[in-house]
């Protein structure tokens, strides 16, 4: 996929349901990335890629396979990527799914 422009990201953010914007803006979201960085001994640039790609996932600008490919390109080993995907799914996307169901989205 081509790099996401700032305009594309802003447009996707504006179109996203409020519950997605709330998760995108929550203090807990970057905390998950920081915890992953410490847990898996990632470099700051690798954590930055994870954070950026997580934002793209939340806004629908990337799919999970693109997330994995971009994190792998940042030098994160495959086994670690699988664990990271599991953690992100458990800590961010499952609660988001539950909130979207409650909101009727």
Short mmCIF file of N, CA and C in Angstrom, two decimals, residues 29-71:
data_model
loop_
_atom_site.label_atom_id
_atom_site.label_comp_id
_atom_site.label_asym_id
_atom_site.label_seq_id
_atom_site.Cartn_x
_atom_site.Cartn_y
_atom_site.Cartn_z
N UNK A 29 -4.28 4.09 24.62
CA UNK A 29 -3.82 3.51 23.36
C UNK A 29 -2.30 3.62 23.20
N UNK A 30 -1.68 4.79 23.35
CA UNK A 30 -0.21 4.81 23.26
C UNK A 30 0.43 4.05 24.42
N UNK A 31 -0.26 3.95 25.54
CA UNK A 31 0.27 3.19 26.68
C UNK A 31 0.45 1.72 26.29
N UNK A 32 -0.49 1.19 25.52
CA UNK A 32 -0.37 -0.19 25.05
C UNK A 32 0.90 -0.34 24.21
N UNK A 33 1.16 0.61 23.33
CA UNK A 33 2.36 0.54 22.48
C UNK A 33 3.62 0.64 23.33
N UNK A 34 3.63 1.53 24.29
CA UNK A 34 4.80 1.68 25.17
C UNK A 34 5.04 0.40 25.96
N UNK A 35 3.96 -0.19 26.47
CA UNK A 35 4.09 -1.46 27.21
C UNK A 35 4.64 -2.56 26.31
N UNK A 36 4.18 -2.61 25.06
CA UNK A 36 4.70 -3.60 24.11
C UNK A 36 6.18 -3.37 23.85
N UNK A 37 6.56 -2.12 23.73
CA UNK A 37 7.97 -1.79 23.49
C UNK A 37 8.84 -2.34 24.63
N UNK A 38 8.40 -2.12 25.85
CA UNK A 38 9.18 -2.60 27.00
C UNK A 38 9.12 -4.13 27.11
N UNK A 39 7.94 -4.69 26.92
CA UNK A 39 7.76 -6.13 27.05
C UNK A 39 8.61 -6.91 26.06
N UNK A 40 8.71 -6.42 24.84
CA UNK A 40 9.42 -7.16 23.79
C UNK A 40 10.78 -6.57 23.44
N UNK A 41 11.23 -5.59 24.20
CA UNK A 41 12.55 -5.02 23.98
C UNK A 41 12.71 -4.37 22.62
N UNK A 42 11.68 -3.67 22.18
CA UNK A 42 11.70 -3.03 20.87
C UNK A 42 12.42 -1.69 20.92
N UNK A 43 13.01 -1.32 19.80
CA UNK A 43 13.61 0.00 19.67
C UNK A 43 12.51 1.04 19.54
N UNK A 44 12.82 2.27 19.85
CA UNK A 44 11.84 3.35 19.79
C UNK A 44 11.26 3.50 18.39
N UNK A 45 12.09 3.32 17.36
CA UNK A 45 11.58 3.44 15.99
C UNK A 45 10.62 2.31 15.66
N UNK A 46 10.85 1.11 16.18
CA UNK A 46 9.93 0.00 15.97
C UNK A 46 8.60 0.26 16.67
N UNK A 47 8.67 0.80 17.88
CA UNK A 47 7.44 1.14 18.60
C UNK A 47 6.69 2.24 17.85
N UNK A 48 7.43 3.16 17.25
CA UNK A 48 6.80 4.22 16.46
C UNK A 48 6.05 3.67 15.27
N UNK A 49 6.63 2.68 14.60
CA UNK A 49 5.96 2.05 13.46
C UNK A 49 4.70 1.34 13.95
N UNK A 50 4.79 0.64 15.07
CA UNK A 50 3.62 -0.04 15.62
C UNK A 50 2.52 0.97 15.94
N UNK A 51 2.88 2.07 16.58
CA UNK A 51 1.90 3.09 16.91
C UNK A 51 1.23 3.69 15.69
N UNK A 52 2.03 4.00 14.69
CA UNK A 52 1.49 4.58 13.46
C UNK A 52 0.58 3.58 12.74
N UNK A 53 1.03 2.35 12.65
CA UNK A 53 0.23 1.33 11.97
C UNK A 53 -1.04 1.01 12.75
N UNK A 54 -0.97 1.07 14.06
CA UNK A 54 -2.17 0.88 14.88
C UNK A 54 -3.19 1.97 14.58
N UNK A 55 -2.73 3.21 14.46
CA UNK A 55 -3.63 4.30 14.09
C UNK A 55 -4.26 4.06 12.73
N UNK A 56 -3.47 3.56 11.79
CA UNK A 56 -4.00 3.27 10.45
C UNK A 56 -5.04 2.15 10.52
N UNK A 57 -4.79 1.14 11.35
CA UNK A 57 -5.79 0.07 11.52
C UNK A 57 -7.09 0.63 12.09
N UNK A 58 -6.97 1.44 13.12
CA UNK A 58 -8.16 2.01 13.76
C UNK A 58 -8.99 2.83 12.78
N UNK A 59 -8.31 3.55 11.90
CA UNK A 59 -9.01 4.43 10.96
C UNK A 59 -9.39 3.73 9.65
N UNK A 60 -9.07 2.45 9.54
CA UNK A 60 -9.42 1.72 8.33
C UNK A 60 -8.52 2.02 7.15
N UNK A 61 -7.34 2.57 7.42
CA UNK A 61 -6.40 2.91 6.36
C UNK A 61 -5.41 1.78 6.07
N UNK A 62 -5.47 0.74 6.87
CA UNK A 62 -4.62 -0.44 6.68
C UNK A 62 -5.40 -1.65 7.15
N UNK A 63 -5.02 -2.79 6.64
CA UNK A 63 -5.62 -4.03 7.11
C UNK A 63 -4.57 -4.79 7.92
N UNK A 64 -4.98 -5.84 8.62
CA UNK A 64 -4.02 -6.56 9.46
C UNK A 64 -2.78 -7.08 8.73
N UNK A 65 -2.94 -7.53 7.49
CA UNK A 65 -1.75 -8.04 6.78
C UNK A 65 -0.78 -6.91 6.46
N UNK A 66 -1.30 -5.72 6.19
CA UNK A 66 -0.42 -4.55 5.96
C UNK A 66 0.28 -4.17 7.26
N UNK A 67 -0.45 -4.23 8.37
CA UNK A 67 0.14 -3.96 9.68
C UNK A 67 1.33 -4.89 9.90
N UNK A 68 1.11 -6.18 9.71
CA UNK A 68 2.17 -7.18 9.92
C UNK A 68 3.34 -6.91 8.99
N UNK A 69 3.08 -6.66 7.73
CA UNK A 69 4.16 -6.42 6.77
C UNK A 69 4.98 -5.19 7.15
N UNK A 70 4.32 -4.13 7.56
CA UNK A 70 5.04 -2.90 7.91
C UNK A 70 5.83 -3.05 9.20
N UNK A 71 5.29 -3.78 10.17
CA UNK A 71 6.02 -4.01 11.42
C UNK A 71 7.20 -4.94 11.15
#
